[in-house]
PDB file of C-alpha atoms and ligand atoms in Angstrom:
ATOM      1  CA  MET A  15      28.892  -4.704  -4.594  1.00 64.00           C
ATOM      2  CA  LEU A  16      28.343  -3.445  -0.430  1.00 67.00           C
ATOM      3  CA  ILE A  17      26.303  -0.858  -0.363  1.00 72.00           C
ATOM      4  CA  GLN A  18      27.068   1.664   2.707  1.00 83.00           C
ATOM      5  CA  PRO A  19      25.902   0.033   5.496  1.00 85.00           C
ATOM      6  CA  ALA A  20      22.426   1.323   7.236  1.00 92.00           C
ATOM      7  CA  PHE A  21      20.788   0.817  10.241  1.00 96.00           C
ATOM      8  CA  PRO A  22      17.295  -0.442   9.168  1.00 96.00           C
ATOM      9  CA  LYS A  23      14.216   1.613   9.374  1.00 95.00           C
ATOM     10  CA  ILE A  24      11.806  -1.509  10.421  1.00 96.00           C
ATOM     11  CA  ILE A  25      13.015  -4.430  13.020  1.00 97.00           C
ATOM     12  CA  ASP A  26      11.526  -7.822  12.585  1.00 97.00           C
ATOM     13  CA  ALA A  27      11.593 -10.962  14.179  1.00 97.00           C
ATOM     14  CA  THR A  28      14.155 -12.164  12.006  1.00 95.00           C
ATOM     15  CA  SER A  29      16.264  -9.198  12.396  1.00 97.00           C
ATOM     16  CA  ARG A  30      15.550  -9.805  15.859  1.00 98.00           C
ATOM     17  CA  ARG A  31      16.642 -13.310  15.946  1.00 97.00           C
ATOM     18  CA  ASP A  32      19.691 -12.817  14.163  1.00 97.00           C
ATOM     19  CA  TYR A  33      20.918 -10.489  16.433  1.00 98.00           C
ATOM     20  CA  VAL A  34      20.154 -11.584  19.223  1.00 98.00           C
ATOM     21  CA  SER A  35      21.329 -15.302  18.298  1.00 97.00           C
ATOM     22  CA  CYS A  36      24.840 -13.513  16.560  1.00 98.00           C
ATOM     23  CA  PRO A  37      25.440  -9.374  16.399  1.00 98.00           C
ATOM     24  CA  GLN A  38      27.765 -10.781  13.627  1.00 98.00           C
ATOM     25  CA  LYS A  39      25.060 -12.098  11.798  1.00 98.00           C
ATOM     26  CA  PHE A  40      22.783  -9.354  12.247  1.00 98.00           C
ATOM     27  CA  PHE A  41      25.704  -6.956  10.365  1.00 97.00           C
ATOM     28  CA  ARG A  42      25.785  -9.006   8.040  1.00 97.00           C
ATOM     29  CA  SER A  43      22.145  -9.850   7.147  1.00 96.00           C
ATOM     30  CA  THR A  44      20.432  -6.855   7.832  1.00 96.00           C
ATOM     31  CA  ILE A  45      23.128  -3.744   8.054  1.00 96.00           C
ATOM     32  CA  GLN A  46      24.635  -4.512   5.154  1.00 95.00           C
ATOM     33  CA  LYS A  47      21.723  -6.713   3.617  1.00 94.00           C
ATOM     34  CA  LEU A  48      23.879  -9.574   2.695  1.00 96.00           C
ATOM     35  CA  ALA A  49      22.101 -12.744   1.488  1.00 94.00           C
ATOM     36  CA  LEU A  50      23.467 -15.688  -0.520  1.00 94.00           C
ATOM     37  CA  LYS A  51      23.332 -15.600  -3.792  1.00 92.00           C
ATOM     38  CA  GLU A  52      21.254 -19.077  -4.180  1.00 88.00           C
ATOM     39  CA  LEU A  53      17.910 -19.115  -2.613  1.00 88.00           C
ATOM     40  CA  SER A  54      17.251 -21.285  -0.177  1.00 88.00           C
ATOM     41  CA  THR A  55      14.193 -24.023  -1.783  1.00 92.00           C
ATOM     42  CA  HIS A  56      12.895 -24.279   1.854  1.00 90.00           C
ATOM     43  CA  LEU A  57      12.422 -20.358   1.978  1.00 90.00           C
ATOM     44  CA  VAL A  58      10.981 -20.581  -1.852  1.00 94.00           C
ATOM     45  CA  ALA A  59       8.694 -23.534  -1.265  1.00 95.00           C
ATOM     46  CA  GLY A  60       7.300 -22.553   2.474  1.00 94.00           C
ATOM     47  CA  GLY A  61       6.599 -18.775   0.921  1.00 94.00           C
ATOM     48  CA  ALA A  62       4.738 -20.679  -2.207  1.00 97.00           C
ATOM     49  CA  TYR A  63       2.571 -22.678  -0.299  1.00 97.00           C
ATOM     50  CA  ALA A  64       1.366 -19.593   1.651  1.00 96.00           C
ATOM     51  CA  ARG A  65       1.025 -17.412  -0.649  1.00 97.00           C
ATOM     52  CA  GLY A  66      -1.317 -20.725  -1.842  1.00 98.00           C
ATOM     53  CA  LEU A  67      -3.184 -20.865   1.860  1.00 98.00           C
ATOM     54  CA  GLU A  68      -3.250 -17.039   1.616  1.00 97.00           C
ATOM     55  CA  VAL A  69      -5.100 -16.830  -1.998  1.00 98.00           C
ATOM     56  CA  THR A  70      -7.648 -19.940  -0.837  1.00 98.00           C
ATOM     57  CA  ARG A  71      -9.231 -18.427   2.254  1.00 98.00           C
ATOM     58  CA  LYS A  72      -9.614 -15.388   0.495  1.00 97.00           C
ATOM     59  CA  ALA A  73     -11.038 -16.368  -2.430  1.00 98.00           C
ATOM     60  CA  TYR A  74     -13.205 -18.436  -0.071  1.00 98.00           C
ATOM     61  CA  TYR A  75     -14.290 -16.420   2.894  1.00 98.00           C
ATOM     62  CA  GLY A  76     -13.764 -13.192   0.755  1.00 97.00           C
ATOM     63  CA  LYS A  77     -15.363 -13.630  -2.127  1.00 97.00           C
ATOM     64  CA  GLY A  78     -17.595 -16.213  -1.658  1.00 97.00           C
ATOM     65  CA  LEU A  79     -15.946 -18.407  -4.396  1.00 98.00           C
ATOM     66  CA  PRO A  80     -17.088 -22.551  -3.404  1.00 98.00           C
ATOM     67  CA  ALA A  81     -14.375 -24.598  -1.822  1.00 98.00           C
ATOM     68  CA  ASP A  82     -12.887 -26.217  -4.960  1.00 98.00           C
ATOM     69  CA  ASP A  83     -12.549 -22.560  -7.186  1.00 98.00           C
ATOM     70  CA  ALA A  84     -10.998 -20.679  -4.435  1.00 98.00           C
ATOM     71  CA  LEU A  85      -8.870 -24.277  -3.929  1.00 98.00           C
ATOM     72  CA  ASN A  86      -7.812 -23.776  -7.742  1.00 98.00           C
ATOM     73  CA  LYS A  87      -7.245 -20.051  -7.386  1.00 98.00           C
ATOM     74  CA  GLY A  88      -4.582 -20.954  -4.366  1.00 98.00           C
ATOM     75  CA  ILE A  89      -3.145 -24.055  -7.058  1.00 98.00           C
ATOM     76  CA  GLU A  90      -2.761 -21.750  -8.977  1.00 98.00           C
ATOM     77  CA  ALA A  91      -1.283 -18.547  -7.250  1.00 98.00           C
ATOM     78  CA  LEU A  92       1.687 -21.602  -5.336  1.00 98.00           C
ATOM     79  CA  TRP A  93       2.982 -21.945  -8.524  1.00 97.00           C
ATOM     80  CA  ILE A  94       3.188 -17.949  -9.976  1.00 97.00           C
ATOM     81  CA  ALA A  95       4.920 -17.735  -6.620  1.00 97.00           C
ATOM     82  CA  TYR A  96       7.150 -20.775  -6.471  1.00 97.00           C
ATOM     83  CA  GLY A  97       8.760 -19.208 -10.336  1.00 95.00           C
ATOM     84  CA  ASN A  98      11.735 -20.674 -12.403  1.00 94.00           C
ATOM     85  CA  HIS A  99      13.406 -21.949  -8.860  1.00 94.00           C
ATOM     86  CA  GLU A 100      15.159 -25.427  -9.513  1.00 94.00           C
ATOM     87  CA  CYS A 101      14.060 -27.839  -6.722  1.00 94.00           C
ATOM     88  CA  PRO A 102      17.219 -30.207  -5.642  1.00 93.00           C
ATOM     89  CA  GLU A 103      16.250 -33.720  -6.022  1.00 91.00           C
ATOM     90  CA  LYS A 104      17.112 -34.512  -2.502  1.00 91.00           C
ATOM     91  CA  ILE A 105      14.595 -32.058  -1.159  1.00 92.00           C
ATOM     92  CA  ASN A 106      11.005 -32.634  -1.097  1.00 92.00           C
ATOM     93  CA  LYS A 107       9.358 -29.502  -2.085  1.00 94.00           C
ATOM     94  CA  ASN A 108       9.528 -29.513  -5.829  1.00 96.00           C
ATOM     95  CA  PRO A 109       5.935 -27.053  -7.257  1.00 96.00           C
ATOM     96  CA  LEU A 110       4.000 -30.708  -7.890  1.00 96.00           C
ATOM     97  CA  ARG A 111       4.358 -31.658  -4.456  1.00 96.00           C
ATOM     98  CA  MET A 112       3.534 -28.118  -3.145  1.00 97.00           C
ATOM     99  CA  VAL A 113       0.304 -28.418  -4.910  1.00 98.00           C
ATOM    100  CA  GLN A 114      -0.734 -31.524  -3.485  1.00 97.00           C
ATOM    101  CA  ALA A 115       0.813 -30.553   0.185  1.00 98.00           C
ATOM    102  CA  LEU A 116      -1.699 -27.157  -0.206  1.00 98.00           C
ATOM    103  CA  VAL A 117      -4.505 -29.967  -1.419  1.00 98.00           C
ATOM    104  CA  ASP A 118      -3.847 -32.171   1.589  1.00 98.00           C
ATOM    105  CA  TYR A 119      -3.887 -29.401   3.900  1.00 98.00           C
ATOM    106  CA  PHE A 120      -8.013 -28.778   2.726  1.00 98.00           C
ATOM    107  CA  GLU A 121      -8.657 -31.678   3.561  1.00 98.00           C
ATOM    108  CA  GLU A 122      -7.434 -32.137   7.028  1.00 98.00           C
ATOM    109  CA  TYR A 123      -8.961 -28.637   7.821  1.00 98.00           C
ATOM    110  CA  PRO A 124     -11.983 -28.564   5.183  1.00 98.00           C
ATOM    111  CA  MET A 125     -12.513 -24.234   4.626  1.00 98.00           C
ATOM    112  CA  LYS A 126     -16.851 -25.016   5.534  1.00 97.00           C
ATOM    113  CA  THR A 127     -16.121 -27.116   9.403  1.00 97.00           C
ATOM    114  CA  ASP A 128     -12.896 -25.975  10.164  1.00 98.00           C
ATOM    115  CA  PRO A 129     -13.454 -24.879  13.831  1.00 97.00           C
ATOM    116  CA  MET A 130     -11.159 -22.356  13.315  1.00 97.00           C
ATOM    117  CA  GLN A 131     -13.072 -19.453  11.526  1.00 98.00           C
ATOM    118  CA  PRO A 132     -10.772 -16.113  10.313  1.00 98.00           C
ATOM    119  CA  TYR A 133     -12.326 -13.478  12.435  1.00 97.00           C
ATOM    120  CA  ARG A 134     -13.990 -10.159  11.338  1.00 95.00           C
ATOM    121  CA  GLY A 135     -13.436  -7.305  11.607  1.00 87.00           C
ATOM    122  CA  ALA A 136     -16.291  -4.087  11.317  1.00 88.00           C
ATOM    123  CA  ASP A 137     -16.152  -3.869   7.698  1.00 90.00           C
ATOM    124  CA  GLY A 138     -16.912  -7.523   7.459  1.00 92.00           C
ATOM    125  CA  GLU A 139     -13.488  -8.675   5.416  1.00 93.00           C
ATOM    126  CA  PRO A 140     -11.719 -11.341   6.716  1.00 96.00           C
ATOM    127  CA  ALA A 141      -8.265 -10.874   8.219  1.00 95.00           C
ATOM    128  CA  ILE A 142      -6.460 -13.405   6.019  1.00 96.00           C
ATOM    129  CA  GLU A 143      -2.280 -11.835   5.434  1.00 92.00           C
ATOM    130  CA  TRP A 144      -2.125 -10.036   8.295  1.00 87.00           C
ATOM    131  CA  THR A 145       0.127  -7.001   8.378  1.00 92.00           C
ATOM    132  CA  PHE A 146       1.945  -4.706  10.640  1.00 95.00           C
ATOM    133  CA  ALA A 147       4.122  -2.074  12.244  1.00 97.00           C
ATOM    134  CA  LEU A 148       4.620  -0.067  14.618  1.00 97.00           C
ATOM    135  CA  PRO A 149       6.793   1.892  16.566  1.00 98.00           C
ATOM    136  CA  ILE A 150       8.324   0.411  19.602  1.00 98.00           C
ATOM    137  CA  PRO A 151       8.411   2.137  22.625  1.00 97.00           C
ATOM    138  CA  GLY A 152      11.360   4.505  23.196  1.00 97.00           C
ATOM    139  CA  CYS A 153      13.251   3.269  20.719  1.00 98.00           C
ATOM    140  CA  ILE A 154      14.485   6.033  18.288  1.00 98.00           C
ATOM    141  CA  HIS A 155      16.153   5.607  14.867  1.00 98.00           C
ATOM    142  CA  PRO A 156      20.178   6.570  15.178  1.00 97.00           C
ATOM    143  CA  ASP A 157      20.686   8.052  11.928  1.00 96.00           C
ATOM    144  CA  THR A 158      16.899   9.582  10.770  1.00 96.00           C
ATOM    145  CA  GLY A 159      15.576  10.630  14.630  1.00 97.00           C
ATOM    146  CA  LEU A 160      12.160   9.370  13.529  1.00 97.00           C
ATOM    147  CA  PRO A 161      11.010   6.216  15.503  1.00 97.00           C
ATOM    148  CA  ILE A 162      11.727   2.074  14.641  1.00 98.00           C
ATOM    149  CA  PRO A 163       8.743  -0.247  13.961  1.00 97.00           C
ATOM    150  CA  TYR A 164       8.240  -3.425  14.653  1.00 98.00           C
ATOM    151  CA  ALA A 165       6.561  -5.354  11.451  1.00 97.00           C
ATOM    152  CA  GLY A 166       5.473  -8.647  10.450  1.00 95.00           C
ATOM    153  CA  ARG A 167       3.178 -10.063   8.702  1.00 93.00           C
ATOM    154  CA  PHE A 168       1.123 -13.493   9.796  1.00 88.00           C
ATOM    155  CA  ASP A 169      -0.769 -16.094   7.900  1.00 93.00           C
ATOM    156  CA  MET A 170      -4.838 -15.512   9.915  1.00 96.00           C
ATOM    157  CA  ILE A 171      -5.901 -14.122  12.869  1.00 97.00           C
ATOM    158  CA  GLY A 172      -9.082 -16.751  13.553  1.00 97.00           C
ATOM    159  CA  GLU A 173     -11.564 -17.248  16.223  1.00 97.00           C
ATOM    160  CA  PHE A 174     -11.598 -20.863  17.563  1.00 97.00           C
ATOM    161  CA  CYS A 175     -13.482 -21.670  20.416  1.00 96.00           C
ATOM    162  CA  ALA A 176     -14.868 -18.384  21.348  1.00 95.00           C
ATOM    163  CA  ASN A 177     -11.394 -16.482  21.766  1.00 97.00           C
ATOM    164  CA  LEU A 178      -9.176 -14.731  18.604  1.00 98.00           C
ATOM    165  CA  TYR A 179      -5.824 -16.465  17.868  1.00 98.00           C
ATOM    166  CA  VAL A 180      -2.651 -15.339  15.772  1.00 97.00           C
ATOM    167  CA  VAL A 181      -2.512 -17.806  12.949  1.00 97.00           C
ATOM    168  CA  ASP A 182       0.947 -19.328  11.874  1.00 95.00           C
ATOM    169  CA  GLU A 183       1.125 -21.593   9.107  1.00 96.00           C
ATOM    170  CA  LYS A 184       4.108 -23.361   9.195  1.00 95.00           C
ATOM    171  CA  THR A 185       6.268 -26.691   6.820  1.00 93.00           C
ATOM    172  CA  THR A 186       8.421 -28.453   7.834  1.00 91.00           C
ATOM    173  CA  THR A 187      10.616 -32.168   6.937  1.00 85.00           C
ATOM    174  CA  SER A 188       9.336 -33.611  10.109  1.00 86.00           C
ATOM    175  CA  LEU A 189       6.747 -33.449  13.260  1.00 91.00           C
ATOM    176  CA  GLY A 190       8.171 -34.847  15.666  1.00 89.00           C
ATOM    177  CA  PRO A 191       6.616 -35.018  18.793  1.00 90.00           C
ATOM    178  CA  SER A 192       9.757 -32.331  20.143  1.00 92.00           C
ATOM    179  CA  TRP A 193       7.818 -29.829  17.303  1.00 94.00           C
ATOM    180  CA  PRO A 194       5.173 -27.785  19.618  1.00 94.00           C
ATOM    181  CA  ASN A 195       7.638 -26.967  22.761  1.00 95.00           C
ATOM    182  CA  GLN A 196       9.831 -24.725  20.167  1.00 94.00           C
ATOM    183  CA  TRP A 197       6.828 -22.488  19.962  1.00 97.00           C
ATOM    184  CA  LYS A 198       5.861 -21.980  23.630  1.00 96.00           C
ATOM    185  CA  LEU A 199       8.170 -18.775  24.373  1.00 97.00           C
ATOM    186  CA  ARG A 200       8.461 -17.820  20.294  1.00 97.00           C
ATOM    187  CA  SER A 201       8.970 -14.241  20.443  1.00 98.00           C
ATOM    188  CA  GLN A 202       7.348 -14.181  16.524  1.00 97.00           C
ATOM    189  CA  LEU A 203       4.653 -15.494  17.987  1.00 98.00           C
ATOM    190  CA  THR A 204       4.478 -12.757  21.207  1.00 98.00           C
ATOM    191  CA  GLY A 205       5.388  -9.673  18.974  1.00 98.00           C
ATOM    192  CA  TYR A 206       2.584 -11.250  16.684  1.00 97.00           C
ATOM    193  CA  CYS A 207      -0.155 -11.234  20.215  1.00 98.00           C
ATOM    194  CA  TRP A 208       0.932  -7.432  20.468  1.00 98.00           C
ATOM    195  CA  ALA A 209       0.697  -6.295  17.510  1.00 97.00           C
ATOM    196  CA  ALA A 210      -3.157  -7.525  16.696  1.00 97.00           C
ATOM    197  CA  GLN A 211      -3.937  -5.667  20.898  1.00 96.00           C
ATOM    198  CA  GLN A 212      -2.056  -2.769  20.488  1.00 96.00           C
ATOM    199  CA  TYR A 213      -4.590  -2.666  17.444  1.00 94.00           C
ATOM    200  CA  GLY A 214      -8.123  -3.892  19.456  1.00 95.00           C
ATOM    201  CA  ILE A 215      -7.959  -7.473  18.515  1.00 96.00           C
ATOM    202  CA  PRO A 216      -8.534  -8.558  21.831  1.00 96.00           C
ATOM    203  CA  VAL A 217      -5.972 -12.725  21.145  1.00 97.00           C
ATOM    204  CA  ALA A 218      -5.296 -14.935  23.391  1.00 97.00           C
ATOM    205  CA  GLY A 219      -2.708 -16.302  21.980  1.00 98.00           C
ATOM    206  CA  ALA A 220      -1.303 -18.254  19.081  1.00 98.00           C
ATOM    207  CA  ILE A 221      -2.496 -21.331  17.164  1.00 98.00           C
ATOM    208  CA  ILE A 222       0.152 -22.859  14.655  1.00 97.00           C
ATOM    209  CA  ARG A 223      -0.774 -25.614  12.443  1.00 97.00           C
ATOM    210  CA  GLY A 224       2.071 -27.292  11.357  1.00 97.00           C
ATOM    211  CA  ILE A 225       2.522 -29.632   7.940  1.00 97.00           C
ATOM    212  CA  SER A 226       4.948 -32.138   7.407  1.00 96.00           C
ATOM    213  CA  ILE A 227       5.545 -32.318   3.177  1.00 95.00           C
ATOM    214  CA  LEU A 228       7.524 -36.154   3.195  1.00 92.00           C
ATOM    215  CA  LYS A 229       7.922 -37.651  -0.092  1.00 91.00           C
ATOM    216  CA  THR A 230       4.962 -39.964   0.628  1.00 92.00           C
ATOM    217  CA  LYS A 231       3.251 -38.426   2.352  1.00 94.00           C
ATOM    218  CA  PHE A 232       1.940 -35.327   5.036  1.00 96.00           C
ATOM    219  CA  GLY A 233       1.661 -35.185   8.393  1.00 96.00           C
ATOM    220  CA  HIS A 234      -0.844 -32.584  10.423  1.00 97.00           C
ATOM    221  CA  ALA A 235       0.107 -30.572  13.717  1.00 97.00           C
ATOM    222  CA  GLN A 236      -1.748 -28.208  15.458  1.00 96.00           C
ATOM    223  CA  VAL A 237      -0.612 -26.479  18.428  1.00 97.00           C
ATOM    224  CA  LEU A 238      -2.052 -24.055  20.777  1.00 97.00           C
ATOM    225  CA  CYS A 239       0.061 -21.453  23.113  1.00 97.00           C
ATOM    226  CA  GLN A 240      -1.370 -19.025  25.386  1.00 97.00           C
ATOM    227  CA  ARG A 241      -0.187 -15.476  25.803  1.00 98.00           C
ATOM    228  CA  PRO A 242      -1.251 -13.210  28.390  1.00 98.00           C
ATOM    229  CA  GLU A 243       0.032 -10.293  29.837  1.00 97.00           C
ATOM    230  CA  TRP A 244       3.106 -10.746  31.800  1.00 98.00           C
ATOM    231  CA  MET A 245       4.022 -12.469  29.231  1.00 98.00           C
ATOM    232  CA  ILE A 246       3.761 -10.010  26.144  1.00 98.00           C
ATOM    233  CA  SER A 247       4.658  -7.032  28.667  1.00 98.00           C
ATOM    234  CA  ARG A 248       8.354  -9.347  29.171  1.00 98.00           C
ATOM    235  CA  TRP A 249       8.626  -9.207  25.188  1.00 98.00           C
ATOM    236  CA  LEU A 250       8.536  -5.913  24.417  1.00 98.00           C
ATOM    237  CA  LEU A 251      10.497  -5.177  27.306  1.00 98.00           C
ATOM    238  CA  GLN A 252      13.829  -7.245  26.520  1.00 98.00           C
ATOM    239  CA  LEU A 253      12.758  -6.768  22.663  1.00 98.00           C
ATOM    240  CA  GLN A 254      13.236  -2.478  22.993  1.00 98.00           C
ATOM    241  CA  THR A 255      16.374  -3.763  25.513  1.00 98.00           C
ATOM    242  CA  ASP A 256      17.715  -5.277  22.139  1.00 98.00           C
ATOM    243  CA  VAL A 257      16.865  -2.578  19.154  1.00 98.00           C
ATOM    244  CA  LYS A 258      19.084  -0.255  22.521  1.00 98.00           C
ATOM    245  CA  ASN A 259      21.897  -2.746  22.227  1.00 98.00           C
ATOM    246  CA  MET A 260      21.996  -2.809  18.244  1.00 98.00           C
ATOM    247  CA  ILE A 261      21.824   0.906  17.917  1.00 98.00           C
ATOM    248  CA  GLN A 262      24.733   0.942  20.890  1.00 98.00           C
ATOM    249  CA  ASP A 263      26.420  -1.597  17.976  1.00 98.00           C
ATOM    250  CA  TYR A 264      25.835   0.732  15.604  1.00 98.00           C
ATOM    251  CA  LYS A 265      27.220   3.692  16.841  1.00 97.00           C
ATOM    252  CA  GLN A 266      30.367   2.036  17.903  1.00 97.00           C
ATOM    253  CA  ASP A 267      30.327   0.002  15.316  1.00 96.00           C
ATOM    254  CA  LYS A 268      31.038  -3.296  16.783  1.00 96.00           C
ATOM    255  CA  TRP A 269      29.404  -6.522  15.820  1.00 98.00           C
ATOM    256  CA  SER A 270      29.767  -8.862  18.262  1.00 98.00           C
ATOM    257  CA  PHE A 271      30.427 -13.357  17.123  1.00 98.00           C
ATOM    258  CA  ASN A 272      28.944 -15.842  18.610  1.00 98.00           C
ATOM    259  CA  LEU A 273      31.427 -18.395  17.109  1.00 97.00           C
ATOM    260  CA  ASP A 274      29.288 -21.343  18.992  1.00 97.00           C
ATOM    261  CA  GLU A 275      25.605 -23.083  18.163  1.00 95.00           C
ATOM    262  CA  ALA A 276      24.269 -20.788  16.378  1.00 97.00           C
ATOM    263  CA  CYS A 277      27.036 -21.055  13.549  1.00 97.00           C
ATOM    264  CA  ASN A 278      25.456 -24.768  12.990  1.00 94.00           C
ATOM    265  CA  GLN A 279      21.834 -23.260  13.461  1.00 86.00           C
ATOM    266  CA  TYR A 280      18.959 -24.633  10.980  1.00 78.00           C
ATOM    267  CA  GLY A 281      22.390 -26.445   8.940  1.00 80.00           C
ATOM    268  CA  GLU A 282      24.455 -23.900   8.463  1.00 91.00           C
ATOM    269  CA  CYS A 283      24.948 -20.284   8.917  1.00 96.00           C
ATOM    270  CA  PRO A 284      24.873 -18.819   5.874  1.00 96.00           C
ATOM    271  CA  PHE A 285      28.550 -15.872   6.995  1.00 97.00           C
ATOM    272  CA  MET A 286      30.187 -18.782   7.606  1.00 97.00           C
ATOM    273  CA  THR A 287      32.115 -18.575   4.546  1.00 96.00           C
ATOM    274  CA  LEU A 288      33.027 -15.237   5.545  1.00 97.00           C
ATOM    275  CA  CYS A 289      33.959 -15.558   9.423  1.00 98.00           C
ATOM    276  CA  GLU A 290      35.969 -18.783   8.252  1.00 97.00           C
ATOM    277  CA  SER A 291      38.223 -16.744   6.283  1.00 97.00           C
ATOM    278  CA  GLY A 292      40.415 -13.949   7.242  1.00 96.00           C
ATOM    279  CA  ASN A 293      40.112 -11.662   4.368  1.00 95.00           C
ATOM    280  CA  PRO A 294      35.860 -12.412   4.011  1.00 95.00           C
ATOM    281  CA  ASP A 295      35.308  -9.101   2.505  1.00 92.00           C
ATOM    282  CA  LYS A 296      37.090 -10.936  -0.667  1.00 93.00           C
ATOM    283  CA  TRP A 297      34.394 -13.507  -0.592  1.00 95.00           C
ATOM    284  CA  ILE A 298      31.493 -11.368  -0.726  1.00 95.00           C
ATOM    285  CA  ASP A 299      30.975 -10.817  -4.639  1.00 94.00           C
ATOM    286  CA  GLN A 300      31.577 -14.188  -5.258  1.00 94.00           C
ATOM    287  CA  TYR A 301      28.261 -15.783  -3.272  1.00 95.00           C
ATOM    288  CA  TYR A 302      26.360 -13.021  -1.879  1.00 96.00           C
ATOM    289  CA  ARG A 303      24.377 -10.503  -2.891  1.00 94.00           C
ATOM    290  CA  VAL A 304      22.869  -7.921  -1.608  1.00 92.00           C
ATOM    291  CA  ARG A 305      18.435  -8.399  -0.034  1.00 87.00           C
ATOM    292  CA  ASP A 306      15.979  -6.855  -0.960  1.00 77.00           C
ATOM    293  CA  TRP A 307      14.865  -6.613   2.339  1.00 68.00           C
ATOM    294  CA  ASP A 308      11.501  -5.257   3.162  1.00 70.00           C
ATOM    295  CA  PRO A 309       9.223  -7.178   5.747  1.00 66.00           C
ATOM    296  CA  LEU A 310       6.113  -4.669   4.667  1.00 64.00           C
ATOM    297  CA  LYS A 311       6.475  -4.974   1.214  1.00 61.00           C
ATOM    298  CA  LYS A 312       3.217  -6.973  -0.888  1.00 47.00           C
ATOM    299  CA  ASN A 313       2.054  -6.854  -3.976  1.00 38.00           C
ATOM    300  CA  PRO A 314      -0.482  -4.699  -5.270  1.00 28.00           C
ATOM    301  CA  GLU A 315      -2.931  -7.050  -4.733  1.00 31.00           C
ATOM    302  CA  GLU A 316      -2.233  -7.363  -0.688  1.00 32.00           C
ATOM    303  CA  ASP A 317      -2.243  -4.355  -0.626  1.00 31.00           C
ATOM    304  CA  GLU A 318      -5.584  -3.817  -0.817  1.00 29.00           C
ATOM    305  CA  GLN A 319      -6.027  -7.155   1.251  1.00 29.00           C
ATOM    306  CA  ALA A 320      -3.822  -6.050   3.717  1.00 31.00           C
ATOM    307  CA  ILE A 321      -5.981  -4.744   7.709  1.00 31.00           C
ATOM    308  CA  LEU A 322      -3.826  -1.455   8.703  1.00 33.00           C
ATOM    309  CA  PRO A 323      -6.316   1.691  10.329  1.00 32.00           C
ATOM    310  CA  PRO A 324      -4.937   4.211   8.694  1.00 29.00           C
ATOM    311  CA  GLU A 325      -4.395   5.993  11.934  1.00 32.00           C
ATOM    312  CA  ARG A 326      -3.099   3.910  13.645  1.00 30.00           C
ATOM    313  CA  ALA A 327      -0.282   2.360  10.330  1.00 32.00           C
ATOM    314  CA  PHE A 328       3.486   3.429  10.478  1.00 29.00           C
ATOM    315  CA  HIS A 329       5.063   3.791   7.399  1.00 29.00           C
ATOM    316  CA  ALA A 330       8.820   4.162   7.795  1.00 24.00           C
TER     317      ALA A 330
HETATM  318  S1  SF4 B 150      29.242 -17.785  11.121  1.00 87.95           S
HETATM  319 FE1  SF4 B 150      28.473 -17.911  13.325  1.00 87.95          FE
HETATM  320  S2  SF4 B 150      29.741 -16.318  13.967  1.00 87.95           S
HETATM  321 FE2  SF4 B 150      29.669 -15.858  12.172  1.00 87.95          FE
HETATM  322  S3  SF4 B 150      27.953 -15.041  11.671  1.00 87.95           S
HETATM  323 FE3  SF4 B 150      26.776 -16.547  11.417  1.00 87.95          FE
HETATM  324  S4  SF4 B 150      26.280 -17.460  13.947  1.00 87.95           S
HETATM  325 FE4  SF4 B 150      27.811 -15.394  14.722  1.00 87.95          FE
END
């Protein structure tokens, strides 16, 4: 089943995070493109919820539908995006619960009175579900000689208290007191700010909205993180260093193992089975699939809505 290992055409926040936490993890997930056969319910549910938010907002802010009609469209889209995935009993994220979460979100933040409204570009379209891909200065693909783009997608560019922010929505099981702290330095958000600024949108930072999904209730939290210029410059320098290190490892075909905390993050590293074995390749066919990884991949409807000024967009 293994495909020919290849350096990725695009780097995104997830592949960078994998590399800095454990180069071996990056090798498995991004160079070999492996993922567990069993889909993560958290990923399926989070993706479906994001789709529901996107469709609801586009229908209300973009097409001018009444809020209830827009929400109905969002619910339908969420249901379709969830698909046939079977949610285990112990996880509170079955499709019905995710629909209830979406309804609860718009009760907490009614679109008409939400103090955070979507930014509208020169064409008047709301900046919802924003996709970008921009060359990383000084980083050249080791096989093709082409620039390596940094790519990503975030939920919205929002206007809040006369400032612009990138907006990211997160689902979680609990919103404890430390929940806001994890975003203070989060590279993913700084990358979003860098990208927005490259497109001439002067964002001041990021707004992260979290919803906790429990069996009997939902919780909401919002955190605002500033991203001053020095922080964005530091982020870019670090990204360039990380990508150059990835290229060096790729050329040498040497991928270090963390063998520590990274192995137990988010429950358990998906490649634990391979690292626990003296003969990892024999387990690949049984537990892993080759994933269809492309951070820019969108369905045709999303293509229509994506904000990618042609003169700045870089297609790998
Ligand atoms: S199990 Fe640990 S060493 Fe192995 S890939 Fe995952 S993080 Fe790296």
